[in-house]
Amino acid sequence: RSVYDDQPNAHQKFMEKLDACIRNHDREIEKMCNFHHQGFVDAITELLKVRADAEKLKVQVTDTNRRLQDAGKEVIAQTEEIIRCRVQQRNITTVVEKLQLCLPVLEMYSKLKEQMNVKRYYSALKTMEQLENLYLPRVSQYRFCQIMMENLPKLREEIKEISMSDLKDFLESIRKHSDRIGETAMKQAQQQKTFSTALQKQNNVNYGRNMHLGRNRILESKNEITLKRTFEDEDEHDEEVLTAQDLVDFSPVYRCLHIYSVLGDGEVFENYYRKQRRKQARLVLQPQSSMHETVEGYRRYFSQIVGFFVVEDHILHVTQGLVTRTYTDELWNMALSKIIAVLRTHSSYCNDPDLVLELKNLIVVFADTLQGYGFPVNRLFDLLFEIRDQYNETLLKKWSGLFRDIFEADNYSPIPVANEEEYRIVISKFPFQDPELDKQSFPKKLPMSQSVPQIYMQVKEFIYASLKFSESLHRSSTEIDDMLRKSTNLLLTRTLSSCLQNLIKKPHIGLTELVQIIINTTHLEQACKYLEDFISNITNISQLTVHTARLYGLSTFKDARHAAEGEIYTKLNQKIDEFIQIADYDWTMSESDGRASGYLMDLINFLRSTFQVFTHLPGKVAQTACMSACQHLSMSLMQMLLDSELKQISMGAIQQFNLDVIQCELFASSEPVPGFQGDTLQLAFIDLRQLLDLFMVWDWSTYLADYGQATSKYLRVNPSTALTLLEKMKDSSKKNNIFAQFRKNDRDKQKLIETVVKQLRSLVNGMSQHT
């Protein structure tokens, strides 16, 4: 570059120097060749000599090569065979290595298929997880692995469908077996209750109870022992039917739960299970329309419900999350409300106390069974108090019929006892004590009729029947005592009282029967204290306790006795009216027959015999009845005189009437019922006596002069009464003595009557104005 960049002649000078340098090198080369030429010639000469040897050597080599090629053909063939075998060996090794990777996959897939065939779906899902996460990624480049990967989701869906189908079968199975599961659970609870009851009754043996109740208790205990043995026999023959899992295979629900949990759909499964069980709960809680007709209907209803909740309790304790305590409590509260509504409705249809008692026992076993599984049952025991009222109502209806039958069968006559044995039989049924009667020799009669001990025994039977319902209600003895006394009070004050009132009002009950009813109620009233002792002995609660209720039997029997007494008074008056109606007076007779009327003598004889029957009545009752009869007789005779349809009365009729009143007064003075003081009973006829004396004596001057004075001889004669009777006599005198006006005495008498009538009218008018 410097050559080109220097002076213009620099290039030429460079070329000249270069040529000079080339010539120098050529001369050196020539010198070098000249120096070695001889050696070259010698080498060529030597090479020519070697040429001949080389030709020979070439021939030998060619021959050797030919012979070697011939000898190496077999080696080459074997070498090629070795190479081929080595390639195969390498391929086999590769295949083995790949198969070692694929075989576990195929084995696992085969295992998966086998698990699917034997319905081990949960294990199959676990196998799928291993395939997906561990085995298939190692051989994912192979086509069969792709096919496997595509089939696994389908298998999962198939497993879900199959497990869901198994779950539905399981739900159907537990629906069918719920009643048997419940029956088994209730049977176990019943056994425990039987043992507890037997123990309790063994303790109650020490309480004072009557023989009849004791026999019933022993009989019931025997029945319970028989029932217990029956349960034991059933357990011996059917020991496998003990728990829910023995009756139902729960594996489908476990399997389905695990499957859905593995698949990540556990919540979906829980929601589905709970929804389906709620539907089943509604079906179980729906009773049959005829359930109230038999106890089997109630038993089947309770067994299904118990079975349902026993299954839920089992699921709660063996699974996690599928059923929670909150869910079961919510379901139970819903079911409990429905159960209470159903029982409240159907129990109202029950008219048989035995069926109501069976229902109560079933409810108690039902409640005890579910309480043992942790479900609150207080509302069921509250419901039992409502059903107890229904039970008491059915008992009252039943005992009303029993009382009516007893009253209908009674002969209303004292109980005859021929010997000591008969007497003891009666007093064993009824607490009767009478020292005076004990002193009498046999045969003798007890004052009450046959219905009294029967009624007393039936009241005790009612108390025992009421006690049956109160048992097993988890109540204290004080509460049971209070319940027994209240129900017994209802029996006495409503049922027995109503039966007695209806009995008293029956037309065929006569005076003799009414008297016996009064005697009966007196003895029943006295027996009330023994009923209170009977209740106290049963409940072991002293009557001295502050809160102990008292029996209202005293008021019941007093009311019945008062009603019977009133009915006696009414029937006596009705009988008197019947005699009065057959009276046949000749009100126009000129003079009396000289003897009392026949109807009146019959009436007096009837009253006399009737009051003789009243000797067993309390004195006051007999006296009141006698006074009432005499007063009614007096009023009836007075009304007969003053009857508006009677227009005329002769003096002869007055005289005849006076004879009848005299007989009434004689009857009153004969003391038909002891206990009257002086002439108290005769005062019942004082109004009639003074009225008749006034007309018989014709003492009008005295009457008119002394009217209004306390000392008047005719104080009880009312002016209006005297006026009415006088006018009847006045009309009679006019009609019968049409020609008497021509006789001076008759004319004077007629004028006197008219004068008295005017004065009486003025008195009556004065009284009305004063009033």
PDB file of C-alpha atoms in Angstrom, residues 548-661:
ATOM      1  CA  THR A 548    -103.270 -33.756  98.252  1.00  0.00           C
ATOM      2  CA  ALA A 549    -106.671 -33.257  96.656  1.00  0.00           C
ATOM      3  CA  ARG A 550    -109.796 -34.494  98.366  1.00  0.00           C
ATOM      4  CA  LEU A 551    -112.532 -36.616  96.812  1.00  0.00           C
ATOM      5  CA  TYR A 552    -115.805 -34.863  96.110  1.00  0.00           C
ATOM      6  CA  GLY A 553    -117.893 -37.966  96.754  1.00  0.00           C
ATOM      7  CA  LEU A 554    -119.512 -36.399  99.791  1.00  0.00           C
ATOM      8  CA  SER A 555    -121.119 -33.639  97.759  1.00  0.00           C
ATOM      9  CA  THR A 556    -121.990 -36.089  94.960  1.00  0.00           C
ATOM     10  CA  PHE A 557    -123.919 -38.417  97.215  1.00  0.00           C
ATOM     11  CA  LYS A 558    -125.456 -35.549  99.149  1.00  0.00           C
ATOM     12  CA  ASP A 559    -126.736 -34.043  95.913  1.00  0.00           C
ATOM     13  CA  ALA A 560    -128.080 -37.417  94.811  1.00  0.00           C
ATOM     14  CA  ARG A 561    -129.721 -37.898  98.179  1.00  0.00           C
ATOM     15  CA  HIS A 562    -131.291 -34.460  98.021  1.00  0.00           C
ATOM     16  CA  ALA A 563    -132.532 -35.205  94.518  1.00  0.00           C
ATOM     17  CA  ALA A 564    -133.995 -38.504  95.730  1.00  0.00           C
ATOM     18  CA  GLU A 565    -135.619 -36.736  98.627  1.00  0.00           C
ATOM     19  CA  GLY A 566    -137.082 -34.170  96.275  1.00  0.00           C
ATOM     20  CA  GLU A 567    -138.280 -36.950  94.013  1.00  0.00           C
ATOM     21  CA  ILE A 568    -139.904 -38.645  97.004  1.00  0.00           C
ATOM     22  CA  TYR A 569    -141.753 -35.452  97.776  1.00  0.00           C
ATOM     23  CA  THR A 570    -142.760 -35.125  94.131  1.00  0.00           C
ATOM     24  CA  LYS A 571    -143.929 -38.725  93.794  1.00  0.00           C
ATOM     25  CA  LEU A 572    -145.850 -38.507  97.067  1.00  0.00           C
ATOM     26  CA  ASN A 573    -147.584 -35.426  95.790  1.00  0.00           C
ATOM     27  CA  GLN A 574    -148.265 -37.110  92.449  1.00  0.00           C
ATOM     28  CA  LYS A 575    -149.760 -40.092  94.262  1.00  0.00           C
ATOM     29  CA  ILE A 576    -151.898 -37.786  96.351  1.00  0.00           C
ATOM     30  CA  ASP A 577    -153.023 -36.088  93.150  1.00  0.00           C
ATOM     31  CA  GLU A 578    -153.982 -39.457  91.708  1.00  0.00           C
ATOM     32  CA  PHE A 579    -156.203 -40.156  94.714  1.00  0.00           C
ATOM     33  CA  ILE A 580    -157.648 -36.638  94.590  1.00  0.00           C
ATOM     34  CA  GLN A 581    -158.510 -37.111  90.914  1.00  0.00           C
ATOM     35  CA  ILE A 582    -160.725 -40.094  91.718  1.00  0.00           C
ATOM     36  CA  ALA A 583    -162.642 -38.124  94.338  1.00  0.00           C
ATOM     37  CA  ASP A 584    -166.315 -38.054  93.458  1.00  0.00           C
ATOM     38  CA  TYR A 585    -168.173 -35.565  95.648  1.00  0.00           C
ATOM     39  CA  ASP A 586    -171.857 -34.812  95.277  1.00  0.00           C
ATOM     40  CA  TRP A 587    -171.560 -31.078  95.800  1.00  0.00           C
ATOM     41  CA  THR A 588    -175.339 -30.659  95.898  1.00  0.00           C
ATOM     42  CA  MET A 589    -176.097 -33.298  98.569  1.00  0.00           C
ATOM     43  CA  SER A 590    -178.499 -32.150 101.252  1.00  0.00           C
ATOM     44  CA  GLU A 591    -176.647 -33.923 104.055  1.00  0.00           C
ATOM     45  CA  SER A 592    -173.419 -35.952 104.509  1.00  0.00           C
ATOM     46  CA  ASP A 593    -173.082 -39.723 104.436  1.00  0.00           C
ATOM     47  CA  GLY A 594    -171.910 -39.743 108.023  1.00  0.00           C
ATOM     48  CA  ARG A 595    -168.522 -41.290 107.126  1.00  0.00           C
ATOM     49  CA  ALA A 596    -165.373 -40.181 105.309  1.00  0.00           C
ATOM     50  CA  SER A 597    -165.019 -40.647 101.571  1.00  0.00           C
ATOM     51  CA  GLY A 598    -163.541 -43.935 100.355  1.00  0.00           C
ATOM     52  CA  TYR A 599    -160.820 -42.357  98.215  1.00  0.00           C
ATOM     53  CA  LEU A 600    -159.548 -40.403 101.213  1.00  0.00           C
ATOM     54  CA  MET A 601    -159.408 -43.450 103.446  1.00  0.00           C
ATOM     55  CA  ASP A 602    -157.448 -45.253 100.715  1.00  0.00           C
ATOM     56  CA  LEU A 603    -155.127 -42.278 100.479  1.00  0.00           C
ATOM     57  CA  ILE A 604    -154.542 -42.217 104.223  1.00  0.00           C
ATOM     58  CA  ASN A 605    -153.861 -45.963 104.282  1.00  0.00           C
ATOM     59  CA  PHE A 606    -151.373 -45.505 101.432  1.00  0.00           C
ATOM     60  CA  LEU A 607    -149.595 -42.693 103.281  1.00  0.00           C
ATOM     61  CA  ARG A 608    -149.519 -44.688 106.483  1.00  0.00           C
ATOM     62  CA  SER A 609    -147.911 -47.719 104.789  1.00  0.00           C
ATOM     63  CA  THR A 610    -145.513 -45.498 102.865  1.00  0.00           C
ATOM     64  CA  PHE A 611    -144.280 -43.702 105.951  1.00  0.00           C
ATOM     65  CA  GLN A 612    -143.672 -47.043 107.598  1.00  0.00           C
ATOM     66  CA  VAL A 613    -141.092 -47.691 104.837  1.00  0.00           C
ATOM     67  CA  PHE A 614    -139.440 -44.397 105.769  1.00  0.00           C
ATOM     68  CA  THR A 615    -138.266 -45.817 109.096  1.00  0.00           C
ATOM     69  CA  HIS A 616    -134.792 -46.439 107.605  1.00  0.00           C
ATOM     70  CA  LEU A 617    -134.533 -42.876 106.366  1.00  0.00           C
ATOM     71  CA  PRO A 618    -132.909 -40.115 108.351  1.00  0.00           C
ATOM     72  CA  GLY A 619    -135.538 -38.611 110.664  1.00  0.00           C
ATOM     73  CA  LYS A 620    -135.477 -35.203 109.047  1.00  0.00           C
ATOM     74  CA  VAL A 621    -136.110 -36.668 105.586  1.00  0.00           C
ATOM     75  CA  ALA A 622    -139.102 -38.685 106.784  1.00  0.00           C
ATOM     76  CA  GLN A 623    -140.517 -35.707 108.666  1.00  0.00           C
ATOM     77  CA  THR A 624    -140.056 -33.421 105.677  1.00  0.00           C
ATOM     78  CA  ALA A 625    -141.745 -35.957 103.401  1.00  0.00           C
ATOM     79  CA  CYS A 626    -144.650 -36.356 105.813  1.00  0.00           C
ATOM     80  CA  MET A 627    -145.080 -32.613 106.255  1.00  0.00           C
ATOM     81  CA  SER A 628    -144.830 -32.065 102.507  1.00  0.00           C
ATOM     82  CA  ALA A 629    -147.472 -34.723 101.835  1.00  0.00           C
ATOM     83  CA  CYS A 630    -149.881 -33.273 104.412  1.00  0.00           C
ATOM     84  CA  GLN A 631    -149.375 -29.743 103.108  1.00  0.00           C
ATOM     85  CA  HIS A 632    -149.920 -30.881  99.535  1.00  0.00           C
ATOM     86  CA  LEU A 633    -153.037 -32.805 100.567  1.00  0.00           C
ATOM     87  CA  SER A 634    -154.343 -29.757 102.371  1.00  0.00           C
ATOM     88  CA  MET A 635    -153.663 -27.505  99.373  1.00  0.00           C
ATOM     89  CA  SER A 636    -155.262 -30.036  96.998  1.00  0.00           C
ATOM     90  CA  LEU A 637    -158.416 -30.220  99.129  1.00  0.00           C
ATOM     91  CA  MET A 638    -158.516 -26.430  99.310  1.00  0.00           C
ATOM     92  CA  GLN A 639    -158.136 -26.153  95.537  1.00  0.00           C
ATOM     93  CA  MET A 640    -160.945 -28.698  95.131  1.00  0.00           C
ATOM     94  CA  LEU A 641    -163.277 -26.402  97.095  1.00  0.00           C
ATOM     95  CA  LEU A 642    -162.185 -23.301  95.236  1.00  0.00           C
ATOM     96  CA  ASP A 643    -162.105 -24.852  91.757  1.00  0.00           C
ATOM     97  CA  SER A 644    -163.520 -22.355  89.262  1.00  0.00           C
ATOM     98  CA  GLU A 645    -165.407 -25.099  87.455  1.00  0.00           C
ATOM     99  CA  LEU A 646    -167.277 -25.915  90.678  1.00  0.00           C
ATOM    100  CA  LYS A 647    -170.189 -23.469  90.658  1.00  0.00           C
ATOM    101  CA  GLN A 648    -172.337 -24.672  93.541  1.00  0.00           C
ATOM    102  CA  ILE A 649    -171.691 -26.250  96.927  1.00  0.00           C
ATOM    103  CA  SER A 650    -174.359 -27.319  99.382  1.00  0.00           C
ATOM    104  CA  MET A 651    -174.044 -27.371 103.150  1.00  0.00           C
ATOM    105  CA  GLY A 652    -174.330 -31.159 103.040  1.00  0.00           C
ATOM    106  CA  ALA A 653    -171.268 -31.258 100.782  1.00  0.00           C
ATOM    107  CA  ILE A 654    -169.426 -29.010 103.212  1.00  0.00           C
ATOM    108  CA  GLN A 655    -170.279 -31.411 106.012  1.00  0.00           C
ATOM    109  CA  GLN A 656    -169.080 -34.377 103.990  1.00  0.00           C
ATOM    110  CA  PHE A 657    -165.882 -32.500 103.153  1.00  0.00           C
ATOM    111  CA  ASN A 658    -165.463 -31.732 106.849  1.00  0.00           C
ATOM    112  CA  LEU A 659    -165.573 -35.450 107.656  1.00  0.00           C
ATOM    113  CA  ASP A 660    -162.709 -36.049 105.200  1.00  0.00           C
ATOM    114  CA  VAL A 661    -160.648 -33.239 106.708  1.00  0.00           C
TER     115      VAL A 661
END
